[in-house]
XYZ file of C-alpha atoms in Angstrom:
639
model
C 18.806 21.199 -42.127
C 18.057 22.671 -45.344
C 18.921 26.072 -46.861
C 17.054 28.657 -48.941
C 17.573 31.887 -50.902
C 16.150 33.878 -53.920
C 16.726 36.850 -56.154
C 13.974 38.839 -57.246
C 13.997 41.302 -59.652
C 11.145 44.010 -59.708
C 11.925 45.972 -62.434
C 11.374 42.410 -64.313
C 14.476 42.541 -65.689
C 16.185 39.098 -66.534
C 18.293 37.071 -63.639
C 21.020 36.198 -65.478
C 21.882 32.291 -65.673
C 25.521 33.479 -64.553
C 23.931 34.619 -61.519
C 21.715 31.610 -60.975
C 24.917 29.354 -61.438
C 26.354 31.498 -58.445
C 23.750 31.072 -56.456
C 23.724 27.301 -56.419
C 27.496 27.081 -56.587
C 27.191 29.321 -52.745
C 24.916 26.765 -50.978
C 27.550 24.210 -48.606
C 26.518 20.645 -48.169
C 26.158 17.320 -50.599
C 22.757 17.472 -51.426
C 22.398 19.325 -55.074
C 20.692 22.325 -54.502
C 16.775 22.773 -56.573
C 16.179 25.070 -58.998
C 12.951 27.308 -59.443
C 12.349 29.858 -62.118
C 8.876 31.023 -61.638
C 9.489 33.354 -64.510
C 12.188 35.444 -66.188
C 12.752 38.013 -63.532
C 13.064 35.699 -60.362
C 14.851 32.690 -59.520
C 14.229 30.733 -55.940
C 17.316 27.656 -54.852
C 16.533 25.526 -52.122
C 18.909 22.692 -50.612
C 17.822 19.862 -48.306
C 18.876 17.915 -45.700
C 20.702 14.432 -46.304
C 19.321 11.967 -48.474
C 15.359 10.843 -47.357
C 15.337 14.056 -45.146
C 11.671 14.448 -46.729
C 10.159 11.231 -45.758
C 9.069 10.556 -49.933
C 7.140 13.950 -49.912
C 7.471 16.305 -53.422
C 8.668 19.366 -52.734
C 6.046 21.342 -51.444
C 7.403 24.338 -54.182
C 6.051 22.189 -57.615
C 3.208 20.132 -55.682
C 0.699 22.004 -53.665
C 0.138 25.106 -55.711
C 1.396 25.650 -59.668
C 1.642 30.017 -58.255
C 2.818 29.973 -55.102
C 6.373 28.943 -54.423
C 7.161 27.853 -50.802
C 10.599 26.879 -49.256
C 10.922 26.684 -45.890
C 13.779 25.272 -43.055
C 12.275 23.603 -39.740
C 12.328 22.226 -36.890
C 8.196 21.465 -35.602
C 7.379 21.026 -31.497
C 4.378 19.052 -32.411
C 4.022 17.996 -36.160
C 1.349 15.511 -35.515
C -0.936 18.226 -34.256
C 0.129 20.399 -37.200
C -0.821 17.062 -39.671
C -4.173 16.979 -37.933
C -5.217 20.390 -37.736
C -4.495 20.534 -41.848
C -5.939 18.095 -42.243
C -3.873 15.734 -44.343
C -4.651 12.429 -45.391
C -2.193 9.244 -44.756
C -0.927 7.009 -42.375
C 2.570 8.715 -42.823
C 3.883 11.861 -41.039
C 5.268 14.759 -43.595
C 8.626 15.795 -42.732
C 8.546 19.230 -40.908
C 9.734 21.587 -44.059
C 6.744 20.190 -45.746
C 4.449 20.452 -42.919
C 5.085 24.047 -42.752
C 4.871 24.498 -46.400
C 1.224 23.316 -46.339
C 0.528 25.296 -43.545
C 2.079 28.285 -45.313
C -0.070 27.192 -48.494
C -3.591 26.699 -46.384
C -3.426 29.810 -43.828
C -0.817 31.935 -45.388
C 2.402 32.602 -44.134
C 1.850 35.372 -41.518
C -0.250 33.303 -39.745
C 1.808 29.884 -40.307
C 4.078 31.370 -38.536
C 1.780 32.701 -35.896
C 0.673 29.070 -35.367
C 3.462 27.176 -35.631
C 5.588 25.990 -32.525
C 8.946 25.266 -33.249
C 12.312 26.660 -34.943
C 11.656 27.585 -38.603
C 11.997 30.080 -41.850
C 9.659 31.002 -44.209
C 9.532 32.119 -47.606
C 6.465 32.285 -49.952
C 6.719 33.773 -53.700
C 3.162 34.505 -55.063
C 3.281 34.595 -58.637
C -0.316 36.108 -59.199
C 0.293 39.119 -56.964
C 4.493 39.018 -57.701
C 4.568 39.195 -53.102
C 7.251 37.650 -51.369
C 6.526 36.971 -47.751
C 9.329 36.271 -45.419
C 8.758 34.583 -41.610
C 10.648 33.116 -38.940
C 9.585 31.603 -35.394
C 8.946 33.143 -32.618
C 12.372 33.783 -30.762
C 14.091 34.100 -34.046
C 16.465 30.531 -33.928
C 16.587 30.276 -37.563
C 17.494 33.429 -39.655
C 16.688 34.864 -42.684
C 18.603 37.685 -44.577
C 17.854 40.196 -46.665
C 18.222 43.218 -48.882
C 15.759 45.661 -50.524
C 17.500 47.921 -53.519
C 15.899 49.689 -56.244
C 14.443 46.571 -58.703
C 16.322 43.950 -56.800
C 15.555 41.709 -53.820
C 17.890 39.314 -52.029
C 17.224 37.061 -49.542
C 19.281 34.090 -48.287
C 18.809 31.672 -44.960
C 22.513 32.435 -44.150
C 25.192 35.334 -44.571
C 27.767 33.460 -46.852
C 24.775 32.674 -49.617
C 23.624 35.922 -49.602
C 27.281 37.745 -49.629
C 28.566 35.398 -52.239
C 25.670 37.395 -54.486
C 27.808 39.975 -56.443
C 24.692 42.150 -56.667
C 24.829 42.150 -52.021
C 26.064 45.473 -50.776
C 28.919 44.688 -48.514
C 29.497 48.397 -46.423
C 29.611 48.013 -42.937
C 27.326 49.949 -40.004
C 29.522 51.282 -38.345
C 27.475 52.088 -34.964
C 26.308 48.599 -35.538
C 30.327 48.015 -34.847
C 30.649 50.169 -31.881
C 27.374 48.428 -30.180
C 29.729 44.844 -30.661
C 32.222 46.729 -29.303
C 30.694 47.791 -26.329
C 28.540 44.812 -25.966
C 25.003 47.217 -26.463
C 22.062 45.083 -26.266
C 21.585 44.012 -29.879
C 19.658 45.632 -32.894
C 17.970 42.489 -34.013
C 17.060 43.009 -37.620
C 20.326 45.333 -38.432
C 22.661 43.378 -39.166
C 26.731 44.628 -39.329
C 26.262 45.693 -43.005
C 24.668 48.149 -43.666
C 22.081 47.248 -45.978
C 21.657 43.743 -44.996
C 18.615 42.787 -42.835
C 17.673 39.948 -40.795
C 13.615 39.684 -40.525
C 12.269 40.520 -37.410
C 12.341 37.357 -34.830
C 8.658 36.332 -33.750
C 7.704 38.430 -37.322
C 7.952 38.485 -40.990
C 8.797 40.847 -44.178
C 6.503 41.644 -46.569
C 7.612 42.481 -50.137
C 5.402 44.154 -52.472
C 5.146 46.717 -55.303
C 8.767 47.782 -54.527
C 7.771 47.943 -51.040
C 8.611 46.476 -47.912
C 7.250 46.358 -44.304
C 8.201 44.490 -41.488
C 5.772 43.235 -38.457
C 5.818 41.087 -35.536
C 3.392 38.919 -34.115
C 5.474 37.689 -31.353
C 5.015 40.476 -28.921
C 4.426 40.709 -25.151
C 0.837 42.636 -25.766
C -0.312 39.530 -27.332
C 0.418 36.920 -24.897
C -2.627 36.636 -21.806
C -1.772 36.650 -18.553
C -1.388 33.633 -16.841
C -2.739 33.380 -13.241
C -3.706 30.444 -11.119
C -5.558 29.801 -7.639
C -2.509 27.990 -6.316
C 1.069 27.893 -5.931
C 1.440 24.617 -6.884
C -0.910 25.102 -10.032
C 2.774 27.126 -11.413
C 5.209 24.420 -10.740
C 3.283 21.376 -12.249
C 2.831 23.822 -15.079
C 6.394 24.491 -15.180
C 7.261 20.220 -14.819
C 5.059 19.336 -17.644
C 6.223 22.464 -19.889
C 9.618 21.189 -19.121
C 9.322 17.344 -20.114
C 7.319 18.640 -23.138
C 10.495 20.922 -24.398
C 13.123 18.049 -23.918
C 10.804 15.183 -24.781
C 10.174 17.270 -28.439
C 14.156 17.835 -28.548
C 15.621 14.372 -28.229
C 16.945 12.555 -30.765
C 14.971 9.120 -31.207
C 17.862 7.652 -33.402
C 21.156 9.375 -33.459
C 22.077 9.267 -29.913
C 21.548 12.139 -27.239
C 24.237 14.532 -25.037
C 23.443 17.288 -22.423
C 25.872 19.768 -21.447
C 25.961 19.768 -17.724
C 27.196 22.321 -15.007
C 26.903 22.819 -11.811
C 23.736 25.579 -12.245
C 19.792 24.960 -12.875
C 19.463 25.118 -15.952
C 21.701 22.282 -17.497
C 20.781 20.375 -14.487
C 17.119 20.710 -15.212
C 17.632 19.562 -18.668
C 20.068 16.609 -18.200
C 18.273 15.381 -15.388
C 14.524 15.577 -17.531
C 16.674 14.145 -20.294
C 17.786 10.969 -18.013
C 14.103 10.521 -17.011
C 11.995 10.492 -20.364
C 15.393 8.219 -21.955
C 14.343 5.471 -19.075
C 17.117 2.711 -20.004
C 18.229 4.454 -22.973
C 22.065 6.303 -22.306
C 22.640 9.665 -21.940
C 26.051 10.924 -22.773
C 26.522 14.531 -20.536
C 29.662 16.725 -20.905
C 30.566 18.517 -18.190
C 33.276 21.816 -18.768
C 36.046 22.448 -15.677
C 39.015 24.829 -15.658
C 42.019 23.577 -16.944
C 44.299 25.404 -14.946
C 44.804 27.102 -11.436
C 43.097 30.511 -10.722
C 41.955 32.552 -8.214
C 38.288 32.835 -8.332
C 36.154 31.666 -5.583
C 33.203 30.661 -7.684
C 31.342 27.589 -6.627
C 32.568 24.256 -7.995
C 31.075 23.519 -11.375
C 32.642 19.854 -11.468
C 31.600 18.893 -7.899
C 27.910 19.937 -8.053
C 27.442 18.487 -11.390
C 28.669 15.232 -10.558
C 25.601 14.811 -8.447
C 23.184 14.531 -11.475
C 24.866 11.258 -12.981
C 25.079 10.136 -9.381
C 21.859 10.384 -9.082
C 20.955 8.507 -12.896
C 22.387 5.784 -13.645
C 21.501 5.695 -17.369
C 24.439 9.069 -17.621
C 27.618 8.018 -19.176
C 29.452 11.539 -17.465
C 32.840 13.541 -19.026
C 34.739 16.173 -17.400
C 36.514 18.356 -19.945
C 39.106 20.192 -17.969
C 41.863 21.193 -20.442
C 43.296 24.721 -21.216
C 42.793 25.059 -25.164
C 43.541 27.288 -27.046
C 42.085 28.451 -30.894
C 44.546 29.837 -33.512
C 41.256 31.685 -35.215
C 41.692 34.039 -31.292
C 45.011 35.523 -32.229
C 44.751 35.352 -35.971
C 40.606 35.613 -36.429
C 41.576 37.003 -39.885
C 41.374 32.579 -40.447
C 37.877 32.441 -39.662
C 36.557 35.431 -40.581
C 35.542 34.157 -44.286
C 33.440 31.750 -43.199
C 31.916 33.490 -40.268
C 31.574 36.168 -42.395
C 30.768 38.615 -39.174
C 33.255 39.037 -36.126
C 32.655 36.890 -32.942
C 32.115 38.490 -30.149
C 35.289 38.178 -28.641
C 35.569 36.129 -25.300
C 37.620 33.092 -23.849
C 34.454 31.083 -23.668
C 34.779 30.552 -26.917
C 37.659 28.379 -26.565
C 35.893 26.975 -23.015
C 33.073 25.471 -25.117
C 34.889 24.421 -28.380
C 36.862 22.311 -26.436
C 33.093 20.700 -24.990
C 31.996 20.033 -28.381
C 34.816 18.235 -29.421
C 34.819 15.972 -26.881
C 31.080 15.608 -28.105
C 31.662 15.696 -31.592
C 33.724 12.641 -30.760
C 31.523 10.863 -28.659
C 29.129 9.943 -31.880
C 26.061 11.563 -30.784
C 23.740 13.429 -33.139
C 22.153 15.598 -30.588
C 23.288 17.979 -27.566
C 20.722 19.654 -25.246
C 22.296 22.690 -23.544
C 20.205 25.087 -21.192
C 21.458 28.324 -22.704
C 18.469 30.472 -22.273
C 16.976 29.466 -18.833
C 18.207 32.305 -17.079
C 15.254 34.320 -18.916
C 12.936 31.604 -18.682
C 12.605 28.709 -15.834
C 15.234 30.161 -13.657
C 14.875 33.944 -13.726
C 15.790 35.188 -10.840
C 13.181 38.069 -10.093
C 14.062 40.908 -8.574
C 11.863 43.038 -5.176
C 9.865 45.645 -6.400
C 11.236 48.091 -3.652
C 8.594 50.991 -4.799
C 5.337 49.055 -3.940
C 6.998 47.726 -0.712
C 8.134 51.527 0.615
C 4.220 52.637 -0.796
C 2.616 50.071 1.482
C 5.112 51.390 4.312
C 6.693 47.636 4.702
C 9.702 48.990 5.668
C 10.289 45.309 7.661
C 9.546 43.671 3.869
C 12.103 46.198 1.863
C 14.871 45.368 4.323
C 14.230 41.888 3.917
C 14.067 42.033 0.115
C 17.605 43.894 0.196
C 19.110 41.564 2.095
C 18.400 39.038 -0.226
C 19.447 40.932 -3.050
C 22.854 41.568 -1.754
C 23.081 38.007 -0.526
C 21.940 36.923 -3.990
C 24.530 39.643 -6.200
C 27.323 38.384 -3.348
C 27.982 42.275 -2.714
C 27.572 44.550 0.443
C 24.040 45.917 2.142
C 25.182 49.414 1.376
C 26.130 48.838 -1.842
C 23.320 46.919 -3.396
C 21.247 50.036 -1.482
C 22.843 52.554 -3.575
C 22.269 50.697 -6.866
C 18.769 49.933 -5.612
C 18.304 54.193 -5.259
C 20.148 54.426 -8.842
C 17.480 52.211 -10.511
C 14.677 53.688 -9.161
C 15.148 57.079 -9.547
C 12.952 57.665 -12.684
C 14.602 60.184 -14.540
C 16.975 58.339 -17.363
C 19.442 61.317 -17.446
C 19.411 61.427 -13.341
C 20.499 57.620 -13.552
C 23.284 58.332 -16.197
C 24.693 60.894 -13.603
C 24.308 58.415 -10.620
C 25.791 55.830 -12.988
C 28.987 58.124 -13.660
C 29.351 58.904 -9.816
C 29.496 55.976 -8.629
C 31.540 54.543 -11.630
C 33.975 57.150 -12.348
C 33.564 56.238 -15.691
C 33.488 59.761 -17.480
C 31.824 61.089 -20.336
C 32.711 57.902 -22.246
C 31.252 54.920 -19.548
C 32.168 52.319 -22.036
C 35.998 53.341 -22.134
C 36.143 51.447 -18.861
C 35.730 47.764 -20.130
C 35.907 48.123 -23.964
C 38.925 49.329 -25.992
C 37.226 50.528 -28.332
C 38.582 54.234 -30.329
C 37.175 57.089 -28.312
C 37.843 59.097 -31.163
C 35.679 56.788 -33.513
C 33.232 56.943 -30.905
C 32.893 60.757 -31.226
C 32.479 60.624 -34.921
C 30.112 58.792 -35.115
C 28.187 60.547 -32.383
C 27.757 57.420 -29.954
C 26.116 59.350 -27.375
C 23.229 59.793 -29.394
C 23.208 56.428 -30.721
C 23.406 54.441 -27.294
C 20.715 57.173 -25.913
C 18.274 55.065 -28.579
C 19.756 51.666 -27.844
C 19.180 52.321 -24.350
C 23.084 51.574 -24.002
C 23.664 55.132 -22.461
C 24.164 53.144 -18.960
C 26.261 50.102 -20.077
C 24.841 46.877 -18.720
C 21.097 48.401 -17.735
C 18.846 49.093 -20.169
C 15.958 51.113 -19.607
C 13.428 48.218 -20.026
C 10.789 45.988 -17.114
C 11.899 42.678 -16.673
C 9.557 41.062 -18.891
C 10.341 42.904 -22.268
C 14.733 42.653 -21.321
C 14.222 39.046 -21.386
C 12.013 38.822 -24.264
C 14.765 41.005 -25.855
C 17.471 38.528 -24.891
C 15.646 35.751 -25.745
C 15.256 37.546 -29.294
C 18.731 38.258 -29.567
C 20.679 37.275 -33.228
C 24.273 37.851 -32.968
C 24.788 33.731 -31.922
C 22.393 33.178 -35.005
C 24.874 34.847 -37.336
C 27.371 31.760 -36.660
C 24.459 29.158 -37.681
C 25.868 28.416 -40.916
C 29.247 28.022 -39.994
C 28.304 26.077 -36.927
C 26.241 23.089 -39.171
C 29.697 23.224 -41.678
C 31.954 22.688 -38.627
C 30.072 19.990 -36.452
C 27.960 17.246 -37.169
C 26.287 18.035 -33.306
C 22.855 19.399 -33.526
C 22.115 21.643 -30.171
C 19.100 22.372 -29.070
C 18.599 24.343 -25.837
C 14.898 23.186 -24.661
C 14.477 26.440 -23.048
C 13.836 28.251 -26.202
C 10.914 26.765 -26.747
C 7.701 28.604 -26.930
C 5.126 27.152 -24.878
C 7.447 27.682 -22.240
C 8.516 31.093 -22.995
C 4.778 32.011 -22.838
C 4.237 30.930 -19.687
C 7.177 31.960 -17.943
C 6.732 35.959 -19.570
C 3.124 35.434 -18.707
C 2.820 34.041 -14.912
C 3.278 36.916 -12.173
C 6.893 38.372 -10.964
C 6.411 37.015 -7.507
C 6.581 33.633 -8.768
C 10.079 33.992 -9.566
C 11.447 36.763 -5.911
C 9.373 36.473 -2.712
C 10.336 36.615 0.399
C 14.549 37.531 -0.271
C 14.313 33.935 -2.508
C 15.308 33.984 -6.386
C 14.955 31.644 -8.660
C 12.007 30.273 -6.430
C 9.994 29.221 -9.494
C 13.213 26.892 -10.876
C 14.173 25.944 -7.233
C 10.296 24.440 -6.558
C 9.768 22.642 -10.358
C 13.372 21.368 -10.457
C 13.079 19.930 -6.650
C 12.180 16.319 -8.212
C 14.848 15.583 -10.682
C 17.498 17.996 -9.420
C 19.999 17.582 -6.616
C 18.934 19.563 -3.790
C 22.865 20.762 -3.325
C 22.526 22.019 -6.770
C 19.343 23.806 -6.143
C 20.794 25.328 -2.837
C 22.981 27.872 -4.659
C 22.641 31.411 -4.749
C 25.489 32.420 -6.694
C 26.806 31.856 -10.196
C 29.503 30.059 -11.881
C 32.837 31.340 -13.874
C 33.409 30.231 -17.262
C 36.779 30.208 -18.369
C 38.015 31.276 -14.985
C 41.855 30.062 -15.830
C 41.533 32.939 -18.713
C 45.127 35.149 -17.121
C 46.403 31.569 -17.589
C 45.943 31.222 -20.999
C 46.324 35.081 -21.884
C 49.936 34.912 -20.560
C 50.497 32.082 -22.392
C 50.014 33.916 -25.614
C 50.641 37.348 -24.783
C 53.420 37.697 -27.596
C 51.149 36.129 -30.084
C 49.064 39.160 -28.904
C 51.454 41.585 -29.379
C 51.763 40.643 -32.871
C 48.508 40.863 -33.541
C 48.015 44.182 -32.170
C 51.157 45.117 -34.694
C 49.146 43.484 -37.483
C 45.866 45.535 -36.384
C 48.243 48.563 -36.658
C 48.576 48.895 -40.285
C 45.010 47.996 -40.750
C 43.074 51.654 -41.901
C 39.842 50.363 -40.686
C 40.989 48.757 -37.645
C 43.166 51.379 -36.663
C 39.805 53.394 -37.015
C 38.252 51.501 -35.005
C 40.333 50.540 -32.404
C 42.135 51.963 -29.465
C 45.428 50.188 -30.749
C 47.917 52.676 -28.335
C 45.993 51.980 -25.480
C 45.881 47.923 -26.216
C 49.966 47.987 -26.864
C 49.969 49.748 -23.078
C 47.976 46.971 -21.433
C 50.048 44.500 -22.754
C 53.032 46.322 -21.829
C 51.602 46.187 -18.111
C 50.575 42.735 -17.709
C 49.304 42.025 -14.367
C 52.101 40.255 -12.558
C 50.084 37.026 -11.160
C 46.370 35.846 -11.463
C 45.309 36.977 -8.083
C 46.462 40.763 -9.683
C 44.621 40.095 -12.755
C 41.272 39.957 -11.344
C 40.964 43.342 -10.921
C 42.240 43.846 -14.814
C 39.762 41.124 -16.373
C 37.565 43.716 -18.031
C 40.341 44.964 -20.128
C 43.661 42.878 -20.430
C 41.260 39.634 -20.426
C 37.901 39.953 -22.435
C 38.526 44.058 -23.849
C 41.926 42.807 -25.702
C 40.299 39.714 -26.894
C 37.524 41.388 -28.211
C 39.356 44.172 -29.679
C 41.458 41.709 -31.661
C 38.721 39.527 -32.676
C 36.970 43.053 -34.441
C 40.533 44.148 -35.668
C 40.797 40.516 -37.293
C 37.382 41.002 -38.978
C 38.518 44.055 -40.492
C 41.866 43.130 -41.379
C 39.655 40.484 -43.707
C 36.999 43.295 -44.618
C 39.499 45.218 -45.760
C 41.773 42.744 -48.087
C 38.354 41.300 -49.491
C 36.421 44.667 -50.388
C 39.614 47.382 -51.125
């Protein structure tokens, strides 16, 4: 995978060559780094992937057009019909980054990336009209940064080339910090510093006359309804949408993986996976507690065992051990390289210890089915208010049923959350939300340890009113833009560059691809909840590659159930880290550091306790120290 940034100066003032030379000298990898000075006042550095990434092609930057300047990163569904609809001449296929750089050249970038299926980044300097044009596909897999000051522009395809720019502004957003901290439904272009930008996924920046606009043209008004004559029509859609995304993300060299659990959506994939491969192997990694718990969760390990029953060609490994990471107790060791805090969970630990086991196994690529939950296997959910308006009283009962069956909770309580959600008035639902809750005027206090008193000055309220994070966990959009949203969202994205410097994996999750994302926002909500059944759309296209067991479930699996395990484990390492955080200005600021020394004081006495304590003495202490630990680093590096 290659890399690209630029500095631009529009005052045309001179880049210095000290600056150029720490440009280049910020790029990772063994491949030098190219060098283009259009003219005096901008310079562009591009590095590629390893040696004959570009198939014998010129880079597109010096050979299609002596004024326009095109660098791009990618990853094409379908270059063959991008070859043939440009037209090009030759027996031989262009490597994808030059594929999209002609298509940038011939239809402009905008609309490249309009066209374009597949996982790229864009950006076009136009000498003649001194416009720099920034894209990115349409769920936003590869980033771009950027920042806009008075006779400078920045961009970069990761954080740690554009921070290592002296001329970057490095203060923090501070209700950018509080929406990590209370896990808000993410801003996707503002990033956690303040001036730093990421262009819009599914849209582009446009850069002109010390100007800049943004636009998307990856929006649900643009995508047509989908509607067939039969029921059927929708699954053999969904079947051949599905071979499509896998067949276009296999590796036809290195050696393919699947990460496999006992759900749909790594099912689906590994089992498509098995079936294009024919005789070829399939390696598939399968993650299981390491430890004892409590948790009554259906058994990951058992149902997934059924898929390499079921192909032979699947070489199957359980994973089942009870890491832990240093970076979780000390993420001030990461936090240079990352560069932005992690989230803060103990699936961080669950995975890594998957992708070593990977990492090991010598493939180059691993398919994972991240995103299905908003795509093939949404769930759906009864739209109560046209049942009660058509008097199906018989219907609605039915429909709640199966939602309480389906959220494993009580008839009377999924009832009153049903009456919450529809009563239309956003400030009526905050008060049902706080009855039923007892969380206060601070609803986030109750699973985040976040400062209250940072919270207050910074005027939260207001600021999770427009994030539509006033309800925690429910945000005030229809089903179709929410998953758009979290399809959309960046915060993963943010790791990409440490990620590639770390493993040698590549994943790909075929659910993010686009053809597929189109039809499932497009087709009609009763394809995924009719009759008290979720899922139904994944349940009826997965029928002929998935184990029916598999497809039988109506509940969800736990990862990292054995987490009191492991949190008891290091609960003195904790300690010490919440000691660290307490001479810390900034995290001290930031965090509620007397109420995380309390929790640790009263540490649940067994695992069954625990459950009830998971919110905050599992994932709200881990989270809180993996923001302190950012800081801590912040704050050495920028004071």
């Amino acid at each position: 995978m290659s890399d690209f940034a630029g500095i631009v100066r529009t005052d045309d003032s001179l880049v210095p060559d000290a600056a150029a030379a720490r440009l280049v000298r910020s790029f990772d990898g063994k491949a030098k780094p190219r060098i283009w000075r259009p003219n005096p006042s901008v310079i562009l550095v591009e590095r590629r992937g390893p040696a004959g990434y570009d198939n014998g092609w010129a880079s597109p930057a010096t050979q299609l057009d002596s004024d326009r300047f095109i660098m791009a990163t990618a990853r094409l569904d379908a270059p063959r019909a991008v070859k043939d609809a440009l037209g090009l001449d030759g027996p031989r296929l262009p490597d994808d980054r030059a594929l999209v750089a002609a298509a940038t050249l011939r239809w402009g970038p905008t609309s490249a990336a309009e066209r374009l299926y597949g996982d790229f980044a864009i950006a076009d300097w136009d000498e003649r009209s001194r416009r720099l044009t920034l894209a990115r596909d349409a769920l936003g897999v590869r980033p771009i940064y950027y920042v806009v000051q008075p006779g400078l522009i920045l961009f970069a395809t990761t954080l740690p080339i554009l921070l290592a720019m002296p001329e970057t502004p490095r203060d923090l957003d501070d209700v950018t910090i509080a929406h990590t901290m209370t896990i808000a439904m993410q801003e996707q272009e503002q990033t956690i510093y303040r001036h730093i930008r990421r262009v819009p996924p599914g849209g582009f920046a446009i850069m002109e006359d010390g100007q800049c606009r943004t636009g998307r043209y990856f929006t649900l008004d643009r995508l047509t309804p989908v509607r067939f004559g039969r029921e059927d029509d929708y699954v053999e859609a969904g079947r051949d949408l599905l071979d499509r995304a896998v067949a276009c993300r296999l590796s036809g060299c290195e050696g393919n993986a699947a990460s496999l659990s006992g759900g749909f959506d790594s099912a689906g994939v590994a089992a498509t996976a098995a079936r294009l491969l024919g005789n070829d192997r399939l390696r598939a990694f399968t993650r299981g507690a390491g430890a004892a718990h409590p948790y009554d969760a259906f058994d990951e390990v058992g149902l997934a065992g059924l898929v390499p029953a079921r192909y032979p060609n699947i070489d199957w490994t359980i994973v089942d051990d009870a890491r832990e990471s240093q970076r979780d107790i000390e993420p001030e060791i990461e936090a240079g390289a990352l560069c932005v805090p992690r989230q803060g969970s103990f699936n961080g630990a669950w995975f890594e210890s998957l992708q070593m086991a990977v990492e090991a196994s010598g493939v180059g690529v691993l398919l994972d089915g991240g995103e299905g939950n908003s795509v093939l296997s949404w769930g759906g959910a009864p739209d109560f208010a046209r049942r009660l308006r058509s008097f199906q009283w018989r219907g609605a009962l039915g429909d709640l049923k199966g939602l309480a069956r389906e959220r494993n909770t009580s008839l009377s309580r999924t009832a009153l959350s049903v009456a919450a959600n529809a009563v239309p008035s956003r400030a009526a639902q905050r008060l049902l939300h706080k009855a039923q809750t007892g969380s206060g005027t601070l609803p986030w206090l109750s699973y985040s340890l976040v400062s209250p008193a940072f919270l207050d000055e910074i005027d939260y309220d207001l600021h999770s009113l427009d994030a539509g994070h006033d309800i925690p966990f429910k945000p005030p959009f229809d089903s179709r833009e929410l998953r758009l949203r979290i399809l959309q969202r960046q915060r993963g994205h943010d790791f990409a560059a440490y990620v590639r410097k770390r493993w040698t994996v590549t994943r790909r999750d075929p659910y993010q691809d686009r053809a597929m994302v189109e039809f499932a926002l497009a087709i009609p909500e009763d394809q995924y909840w009719k009759d008290g059944v979720s899922r139904r759309l994944a349940r009826r296209v997965l029928a002929d590659r998935v184990p029916a067991e598999i497809l039988a479930q109506r509940g969800k699996g736990k990862q990292s159930p054995e987490w009191y395990f492991i949190a008891t484990r290091r609960r003195e390492a904790m300690i010490e880290a919440v000691e660290r955080l307490s001479r810390s200005r900034l995290a001290s600021r930031v965090l509620d550091i007397p109420r995380m020394r309390r929790l640790l004081e009263q540490w649940p006495e067994d695992a069954e306790r625990a459950r009830a304590h998971e919110m905050l003495h599992g994932h709200g202490l881990h989270r809180a120290i993996a923001m302190g630990g950012f800081l801590r680093w912040y704050e050495g590096g920028n004071e």
